[in-house]
XYZ file of C-alpha atoms in Angstrom:
519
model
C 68.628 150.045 56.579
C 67.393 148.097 59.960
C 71.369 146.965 60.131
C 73.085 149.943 59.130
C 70.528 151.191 61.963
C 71.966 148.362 64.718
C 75.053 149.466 63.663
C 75.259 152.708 63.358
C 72.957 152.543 67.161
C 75.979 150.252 68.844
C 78.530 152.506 67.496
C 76.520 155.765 68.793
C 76.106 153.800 72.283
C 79.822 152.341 72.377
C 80.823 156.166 71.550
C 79.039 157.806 74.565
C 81.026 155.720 76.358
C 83.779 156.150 75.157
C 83.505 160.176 75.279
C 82.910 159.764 78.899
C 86.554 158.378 78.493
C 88.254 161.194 77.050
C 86.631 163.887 78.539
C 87.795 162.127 81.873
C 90.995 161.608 80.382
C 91.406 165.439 79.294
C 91.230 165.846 82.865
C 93.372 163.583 83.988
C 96.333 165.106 81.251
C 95.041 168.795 82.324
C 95.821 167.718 85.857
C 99.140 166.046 84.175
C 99.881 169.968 82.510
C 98.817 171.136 85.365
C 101.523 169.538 88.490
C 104.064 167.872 85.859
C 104.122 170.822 83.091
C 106.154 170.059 79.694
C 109.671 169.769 81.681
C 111.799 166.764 82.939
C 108.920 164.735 85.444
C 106.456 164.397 82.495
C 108.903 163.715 79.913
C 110.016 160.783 82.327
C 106.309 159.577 83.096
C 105.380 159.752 79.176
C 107.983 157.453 78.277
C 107.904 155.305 81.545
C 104.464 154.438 81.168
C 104.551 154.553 77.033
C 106.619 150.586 77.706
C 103.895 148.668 79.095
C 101.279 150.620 77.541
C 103.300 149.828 73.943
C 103.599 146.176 75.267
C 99.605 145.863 76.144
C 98.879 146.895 72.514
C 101.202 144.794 71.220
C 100.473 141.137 73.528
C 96.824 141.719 74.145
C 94.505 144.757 72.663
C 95.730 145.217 69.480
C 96.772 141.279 68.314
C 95.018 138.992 70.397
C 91.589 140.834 70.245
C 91.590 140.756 66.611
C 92.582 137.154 66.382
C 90.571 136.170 69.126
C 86.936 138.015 68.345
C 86.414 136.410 64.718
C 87.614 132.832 66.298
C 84.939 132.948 69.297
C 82.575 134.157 67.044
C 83.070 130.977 64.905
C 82.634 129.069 68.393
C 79.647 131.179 69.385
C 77.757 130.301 65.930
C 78.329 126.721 66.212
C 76.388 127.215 69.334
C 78.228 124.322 71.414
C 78.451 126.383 74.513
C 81.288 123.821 76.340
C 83.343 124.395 73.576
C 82.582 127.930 73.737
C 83.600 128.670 77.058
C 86.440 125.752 77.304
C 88.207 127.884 74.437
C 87.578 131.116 75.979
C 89.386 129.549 79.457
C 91.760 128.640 77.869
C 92.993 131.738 75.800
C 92.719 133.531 79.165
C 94.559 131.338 81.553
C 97.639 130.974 78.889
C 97.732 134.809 78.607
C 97.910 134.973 82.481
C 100.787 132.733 82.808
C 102.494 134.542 79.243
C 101.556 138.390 81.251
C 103.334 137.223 84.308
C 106.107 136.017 82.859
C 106.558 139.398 80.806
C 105.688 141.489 83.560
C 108.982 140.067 85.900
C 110.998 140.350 82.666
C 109.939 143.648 82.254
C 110.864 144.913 86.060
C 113.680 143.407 85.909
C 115.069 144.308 82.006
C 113.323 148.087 83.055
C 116.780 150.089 82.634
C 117.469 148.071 79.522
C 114.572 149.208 77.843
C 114.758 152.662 79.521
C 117.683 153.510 77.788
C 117.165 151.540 74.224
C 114.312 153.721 73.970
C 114.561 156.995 75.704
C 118.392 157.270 74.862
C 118.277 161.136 74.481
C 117.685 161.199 78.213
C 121.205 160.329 79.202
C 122.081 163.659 79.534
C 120.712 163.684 82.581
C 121.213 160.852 84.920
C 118.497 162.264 86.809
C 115.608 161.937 84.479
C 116.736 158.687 83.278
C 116.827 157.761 87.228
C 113.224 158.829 87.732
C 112.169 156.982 84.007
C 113.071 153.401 84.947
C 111.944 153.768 88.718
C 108.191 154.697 87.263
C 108.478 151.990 84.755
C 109.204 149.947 87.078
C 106.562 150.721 88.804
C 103.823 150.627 86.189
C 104.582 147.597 84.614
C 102.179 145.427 85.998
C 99.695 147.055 84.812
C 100.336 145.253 81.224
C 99.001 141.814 83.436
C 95.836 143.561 84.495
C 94.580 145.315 81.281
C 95.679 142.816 79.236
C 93.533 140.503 80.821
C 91.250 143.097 80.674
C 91.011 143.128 77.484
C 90.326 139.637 76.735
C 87.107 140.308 78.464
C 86.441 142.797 76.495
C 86.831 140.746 73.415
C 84.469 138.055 74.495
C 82.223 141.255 75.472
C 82.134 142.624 72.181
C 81.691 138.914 70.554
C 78.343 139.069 72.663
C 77.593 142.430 71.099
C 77.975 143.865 74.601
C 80.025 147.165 73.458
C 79.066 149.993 76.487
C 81.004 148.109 79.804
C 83.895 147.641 77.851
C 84.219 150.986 76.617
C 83.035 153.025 79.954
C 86.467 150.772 81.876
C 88.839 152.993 80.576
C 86.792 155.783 82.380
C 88.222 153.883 85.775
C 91.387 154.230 84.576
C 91.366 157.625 84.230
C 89.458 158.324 87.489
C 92.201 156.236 89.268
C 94.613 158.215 87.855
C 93.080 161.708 88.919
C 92.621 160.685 92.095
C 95.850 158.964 93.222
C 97.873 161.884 91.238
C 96.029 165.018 92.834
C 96.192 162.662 96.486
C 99.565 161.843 96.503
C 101.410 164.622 94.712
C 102.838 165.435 98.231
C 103.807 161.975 99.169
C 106.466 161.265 97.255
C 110.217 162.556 96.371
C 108.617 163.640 92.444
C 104.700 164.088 91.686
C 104.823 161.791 88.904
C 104.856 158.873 91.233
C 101.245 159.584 92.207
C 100.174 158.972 88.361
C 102.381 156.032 88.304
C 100.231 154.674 91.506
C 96.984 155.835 89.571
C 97.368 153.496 86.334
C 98.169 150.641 88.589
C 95.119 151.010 90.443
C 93.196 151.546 87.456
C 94.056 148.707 85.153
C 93.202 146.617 88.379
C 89.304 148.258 88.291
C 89.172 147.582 84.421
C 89.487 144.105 85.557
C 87.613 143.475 88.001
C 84.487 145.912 86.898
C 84.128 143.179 83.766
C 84.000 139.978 86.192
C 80.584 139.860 86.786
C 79.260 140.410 83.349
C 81.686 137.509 81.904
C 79.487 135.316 84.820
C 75.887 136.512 84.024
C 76.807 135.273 80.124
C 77.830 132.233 81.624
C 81.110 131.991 81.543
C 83.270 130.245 84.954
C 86.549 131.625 85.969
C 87.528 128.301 86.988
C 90.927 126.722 85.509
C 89.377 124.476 82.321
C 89.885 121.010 83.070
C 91.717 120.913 79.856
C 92.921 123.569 77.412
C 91.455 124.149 73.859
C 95.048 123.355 72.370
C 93.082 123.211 68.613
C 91.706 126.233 69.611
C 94.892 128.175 70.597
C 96.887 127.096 68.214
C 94.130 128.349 65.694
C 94.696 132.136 67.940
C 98.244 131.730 67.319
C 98.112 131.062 63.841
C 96.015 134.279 63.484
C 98.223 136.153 66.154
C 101.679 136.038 65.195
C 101.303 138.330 61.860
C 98.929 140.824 64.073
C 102.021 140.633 66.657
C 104.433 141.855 63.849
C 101.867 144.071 62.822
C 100.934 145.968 65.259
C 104.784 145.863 66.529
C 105.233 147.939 63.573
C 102.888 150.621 64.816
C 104.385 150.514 67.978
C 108.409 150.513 66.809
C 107.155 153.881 65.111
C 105.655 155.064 68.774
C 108.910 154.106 69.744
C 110.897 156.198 66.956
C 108.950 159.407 67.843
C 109.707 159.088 70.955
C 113.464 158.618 70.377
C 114.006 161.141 68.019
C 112.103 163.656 70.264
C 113.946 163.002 73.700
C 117.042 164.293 71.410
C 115.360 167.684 70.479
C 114.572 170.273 73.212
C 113.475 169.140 76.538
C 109.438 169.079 76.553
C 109.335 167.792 72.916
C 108.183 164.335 74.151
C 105.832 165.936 76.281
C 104.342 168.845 73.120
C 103.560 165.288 71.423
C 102.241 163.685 74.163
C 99.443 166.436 74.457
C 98.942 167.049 70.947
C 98.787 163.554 70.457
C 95.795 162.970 73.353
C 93.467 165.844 71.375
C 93.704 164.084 68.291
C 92.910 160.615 69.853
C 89.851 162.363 71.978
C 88.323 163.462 68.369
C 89.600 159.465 67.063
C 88.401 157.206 69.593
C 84.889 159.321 70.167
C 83.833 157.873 67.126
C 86.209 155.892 64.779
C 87.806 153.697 67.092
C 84.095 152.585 68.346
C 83.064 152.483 64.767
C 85.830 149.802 64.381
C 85.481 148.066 67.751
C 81.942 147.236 67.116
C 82.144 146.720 63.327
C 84.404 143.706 63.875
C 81.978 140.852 65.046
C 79.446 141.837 62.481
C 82.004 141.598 59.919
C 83.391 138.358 61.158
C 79.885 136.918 61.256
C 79.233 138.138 57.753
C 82.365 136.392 55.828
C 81.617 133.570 57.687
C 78.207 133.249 56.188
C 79.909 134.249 52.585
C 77.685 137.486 52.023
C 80.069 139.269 50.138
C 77.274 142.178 49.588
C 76.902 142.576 53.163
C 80.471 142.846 53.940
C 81.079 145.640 50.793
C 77.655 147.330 52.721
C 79.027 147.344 55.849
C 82.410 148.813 54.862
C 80.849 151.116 52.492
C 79.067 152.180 55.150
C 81.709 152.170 57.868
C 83.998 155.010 55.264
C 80.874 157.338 55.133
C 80.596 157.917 58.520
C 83.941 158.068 59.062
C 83.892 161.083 56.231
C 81.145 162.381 57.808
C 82.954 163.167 61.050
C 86.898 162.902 60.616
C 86.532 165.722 57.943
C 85.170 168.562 60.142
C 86.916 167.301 62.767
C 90.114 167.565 60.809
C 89.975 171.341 59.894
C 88.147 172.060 63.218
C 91.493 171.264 65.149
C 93.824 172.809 62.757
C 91.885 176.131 62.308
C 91.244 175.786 66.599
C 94.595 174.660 67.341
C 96.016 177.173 69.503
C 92.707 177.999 71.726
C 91.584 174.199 71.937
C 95.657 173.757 73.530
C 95.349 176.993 75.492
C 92.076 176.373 77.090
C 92.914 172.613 77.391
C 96.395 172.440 79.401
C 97.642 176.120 79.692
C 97.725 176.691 83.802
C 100.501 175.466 86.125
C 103.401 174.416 85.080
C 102.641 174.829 81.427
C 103.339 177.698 79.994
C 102.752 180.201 76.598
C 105.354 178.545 75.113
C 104.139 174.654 75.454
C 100.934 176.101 74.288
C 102.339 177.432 70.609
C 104.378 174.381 70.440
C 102.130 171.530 71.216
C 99.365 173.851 68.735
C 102.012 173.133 66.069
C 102.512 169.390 66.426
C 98.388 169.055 66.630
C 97.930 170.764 63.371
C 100.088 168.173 61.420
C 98.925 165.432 63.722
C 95.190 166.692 62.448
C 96.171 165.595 58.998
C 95.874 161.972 59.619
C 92.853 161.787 61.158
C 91.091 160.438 58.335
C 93.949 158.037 57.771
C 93.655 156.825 60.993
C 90.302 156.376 61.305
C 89.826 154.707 57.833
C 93.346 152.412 58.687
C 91.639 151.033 61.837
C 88.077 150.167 59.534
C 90.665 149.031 56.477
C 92.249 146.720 58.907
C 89.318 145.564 60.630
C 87.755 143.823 57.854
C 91.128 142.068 56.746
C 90.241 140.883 60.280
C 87.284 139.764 59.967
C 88.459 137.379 57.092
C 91.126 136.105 59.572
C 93.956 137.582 57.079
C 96.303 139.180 59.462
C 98.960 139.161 57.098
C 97.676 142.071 54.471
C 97.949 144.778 57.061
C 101.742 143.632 57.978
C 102.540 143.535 54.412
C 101.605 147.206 54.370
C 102.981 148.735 57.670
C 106.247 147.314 56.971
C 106.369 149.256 53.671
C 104.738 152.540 55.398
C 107.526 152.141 58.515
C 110.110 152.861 56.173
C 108.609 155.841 54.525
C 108.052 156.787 58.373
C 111.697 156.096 59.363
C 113.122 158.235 56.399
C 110.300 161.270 56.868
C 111.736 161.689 60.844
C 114.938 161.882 59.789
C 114.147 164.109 57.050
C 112.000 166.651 58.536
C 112.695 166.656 62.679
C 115.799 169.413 61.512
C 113.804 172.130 59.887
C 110.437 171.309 61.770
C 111.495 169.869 65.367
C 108.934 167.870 66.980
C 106.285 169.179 64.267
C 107.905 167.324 61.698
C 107.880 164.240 63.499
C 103.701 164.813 63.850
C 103.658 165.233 60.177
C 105.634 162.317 59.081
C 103.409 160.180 61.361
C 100.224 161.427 59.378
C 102.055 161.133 55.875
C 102.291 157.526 56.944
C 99.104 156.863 57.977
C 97.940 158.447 54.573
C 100.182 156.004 52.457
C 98.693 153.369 54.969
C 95.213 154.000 54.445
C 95.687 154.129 50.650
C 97.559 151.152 50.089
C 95.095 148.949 52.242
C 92.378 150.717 50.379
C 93.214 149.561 47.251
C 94.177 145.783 48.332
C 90.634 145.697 50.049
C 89.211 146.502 47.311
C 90.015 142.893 45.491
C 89.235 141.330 48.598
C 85.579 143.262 49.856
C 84.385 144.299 46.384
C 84.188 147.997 45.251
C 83.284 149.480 48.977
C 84.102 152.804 47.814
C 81.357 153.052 45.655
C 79.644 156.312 44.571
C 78.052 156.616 47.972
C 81.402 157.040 49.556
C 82.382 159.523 46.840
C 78.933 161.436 47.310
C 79.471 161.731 51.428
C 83.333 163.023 50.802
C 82.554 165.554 48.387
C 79.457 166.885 50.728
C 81.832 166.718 53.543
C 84.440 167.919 51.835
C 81.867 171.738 50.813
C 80.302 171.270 54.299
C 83.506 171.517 56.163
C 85.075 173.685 54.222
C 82.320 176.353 54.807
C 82.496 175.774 58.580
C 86.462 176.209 58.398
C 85.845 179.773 56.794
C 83.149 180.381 59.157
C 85.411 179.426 62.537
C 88.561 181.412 61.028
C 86.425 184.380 60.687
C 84.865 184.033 63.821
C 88.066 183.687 65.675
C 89.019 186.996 64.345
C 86.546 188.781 66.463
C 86.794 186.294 69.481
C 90.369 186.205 70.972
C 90.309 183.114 72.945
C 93.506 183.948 75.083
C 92.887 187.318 75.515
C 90.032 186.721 77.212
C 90.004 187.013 80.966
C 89.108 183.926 83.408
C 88.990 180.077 82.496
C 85.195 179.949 82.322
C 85.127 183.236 79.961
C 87.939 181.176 77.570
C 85.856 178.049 78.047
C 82.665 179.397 76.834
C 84.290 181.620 74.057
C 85.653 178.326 72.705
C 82.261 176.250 72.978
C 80.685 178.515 71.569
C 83.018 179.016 68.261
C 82.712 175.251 68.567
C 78.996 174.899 68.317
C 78.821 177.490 65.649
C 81.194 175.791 63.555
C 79.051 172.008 64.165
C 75.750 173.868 63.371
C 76.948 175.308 59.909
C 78.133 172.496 59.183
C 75.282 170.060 59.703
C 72.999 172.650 58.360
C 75.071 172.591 55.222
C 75.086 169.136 55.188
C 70.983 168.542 55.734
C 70.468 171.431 52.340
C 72.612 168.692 50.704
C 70.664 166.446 51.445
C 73.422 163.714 53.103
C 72.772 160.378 53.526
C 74.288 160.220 56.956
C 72.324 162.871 58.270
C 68.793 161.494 57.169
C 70.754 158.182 59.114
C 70.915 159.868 61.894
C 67.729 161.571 61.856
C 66.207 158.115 61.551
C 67.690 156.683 64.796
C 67.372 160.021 66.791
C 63.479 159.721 66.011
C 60.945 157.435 66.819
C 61.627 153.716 65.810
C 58.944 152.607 63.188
């Protein structure tokens, strides 16, 4: 209990941080909806800043974290600190000279990969114009949050979870600032966002440096690389590469077969997209984040029970909260869009249509979330492979539902084939875990869905009903709207973890115990 406790406490900690994060990052795509609207300019900056952002996932956050947390950890238990650090120089000063190299590539190839991947644009010379000069722009941020999140990694190894998870706040902040500042200065508003993510993946860096130091580590050159060492990270890397390359191709897919439907159908994803990852990251993705090192540090002491304990846990919370979250967003779609973005530029319209692609993209919120756990403990036993294996299969099935359902559904139909996808995901690493982990979806798991599962339901009845006699949008006055929708909000939340405390839940008594007074 004292370690579902730590983690359970580092995941809470990590997700106040992280909330921070969204909330400022709802303002900084409010203030997006606000000056940019659904029309050509955010298309263009959506897509412009969706290259680097797809190749930081893909070189650094998503790959090299994952192979490079459960190899330092190794380091870090062997407790030679030289080694330690030498290896931890080393990964980062051969991922500086790798980001610069793709970051002059990347300027320079910019209207290559402009049109490979936005090629519905070139209707319009114009917008395709204004795409490549803000990616050209922005790509240098993939060199300073990449970096960025290497330090993060050897963070998180250190169990240090809450500076790593409040940078992305910066970036946001940046991002406000420079947009609502310079949305004068330039020939198109979206340049002042463009100028804002620069700016902030430089303070994600440089916010980090001085924790790195007080854990000892020197940002001097080593005086010679850790070649055993990162060849070992390369080993693990290259399958995460094609891996999360997968993930990112679909990104990529969406975004092509959208730029061909009606203009604003990149940006109606966009949006919808950023609600569901606000409910996602709060919680799941922090869940994940700081499940990793104790997972790594469990298979490499060979306590099989701990790892099925930790996972087992890991899936109840993740019930716990995707579920209500889930039928929350569908049953709030079209006030939580209206209240969010609708002023400006962004009209009735974008509000209906972006409320349709979040419904479907609420779906696969528990796919997500339990994908991101699923793959994090094939992580932790440095397989990297397992989850390839699968998302090759699932791109397929994701390739054939776009085509299949973007006629009769538009951009909605792209949302839903992304969460079909992530279901198949989710249930085919489920049951290959399973022979790896031991039977983590014991009857605990199935307890906490099916009290979930009454819980929510209840509070979906409730909020549908109350809706009925509270018209969000015809309400007069942003505050009025805002408070209208809290409140429908916290109704919904407090009938359903009142429901869930008469059932008696395991998560909640959890909870309770680490909201009290420690014992």
């Amino acid at each position: 209990m004292d370690k579902e406790r730590g983690l359970i406490r580092a995941a809470g900690s990590m997700s106040v941080m992280t909330m921070l994060s969204r909330i400022a990052g709802y303002f900084r795509d409010s203030l997006q909806a606000t000056i940019l609207g659904a029309a050509n300019s955010s298309d263009a900056f959506v897509i412009a800043y969706r290259i680097p952002n797809m190749l930081r996932r893909l070189v650094a956050e998503g790959a090299l974290t994952s192979a490079f947390v459960p190899t330092f950890a190794r380091y870090i238990r062997k407790g030679d600190r030289d080694a330690m650090w030498r290896f931890a120089a080393s990964v980062l000063y051969a991922m500086t000279v790798l980001l610069a190299v793709i970051t002059v590539l990347g300027i320079v190839l910019s209207p290559l990969l402009v049109k490979a991947l936005a090629w519905g644009f070139a209707v319009s010379p114009e917008k395709v114009a204004l795409t490549i000069s803000l990616n050209r722009l922005m790509f240098p941020y993939i060199f300073f949050i990449s970096l960025s999140a290497i330090m993060s990694g050897i963070l998180n190894a250190f169990d240090v979870f809450a500076l790593p998870a409040f940078t992305p706040v910066l970036l946001n902040l940046a991002i406000i600032a420079c947009a609502w500042t310079l949305k004068d200065r330039f020939s198109d508003p979206s340049y002042g966002f463009a100028v804002g993510v620069l700016a902030g993946g430089l303070l994600q860096l440089v916010v980090q440096v001085p924790a790195l130091l007080r854990h000892g580590m020197s940002l001097r050159p080593p005086a010679s690389l850790d070649l055993g060492g990162l060849k070992e990270i390369g080993r693990l890397i290259l399958p995460r590469v094609f891996g999360v390359g997968i993930i990112q191709v679909n990104l990529v897919i969406d975004s092509q077969f959208a730029t061909s439907l009606q203009t604003g159908s990149v940006s109606f994803l966009y949006y919808a997209n950023r609600v569901t990852e606000l409910t996602l990251g709060i919680f799941a993705i922090s869940l994940s984040t700081v499940i990793l090192p104790t997972l790594s540090r469990a298979t490499a002491d060979g306590d099989r029970e701990r790892v099925r304990g930790l996972l087992s846990t890991a899936m109840r919370l993740l019930f716990f909260v995707s579920v209500p979250a889930t039928l929350g967003l569908i049953v709030l779609r079209v006030p939580i869009i209206h209240v969010l973005f609708e002023r400006g530029r962004f009209t009735r319209e974008d509000t209906f249509l972006t409320a349709s692609a979040l419904a479907y993209y609420a779906i696969g919120l528990l796919p997500f979330a339990a994908v991101n756990i699923q793959a994090t403990a094939f992580y932790a036993h440095r397989d990297t492979r397992t989850p390839v294996k699968v998302g090759a299969l699932t791109f397929f099935l994701h390739l054939g539902l776009n085509f299949a359902l973007r006629g009769p559904m538009k951009h909605s139909g792209i949302a839903l084939s992304t969460s079909i996808s992530a279901l198949a995901d989710s249930a085919l690493l489920a049951w290959m875990l399973r022979r790896r982990a031991g039977e983590y979806l014991d009857a605990a798991v199935g307890r906490a869905a099916w009290h979930t599962l009454i819980a929510a339901g209840a509070m979906s009845a409730a909020l549908l009903l109350g809706e009925s006699f509270v018209d969000v949008i015809a309400l007069h006055g942003l505050l009025a709207k805002v408070l209208a929708l809290g409140g429908l909000i916290a109704g919904g939340a407090s009938i359903y973890l009142g429901l869930m405390a008469i059932l008696g839940n395991d998560e909640m008594r959890m909870l309770r115990s680490i909201l009290g007074p420690a014992r």
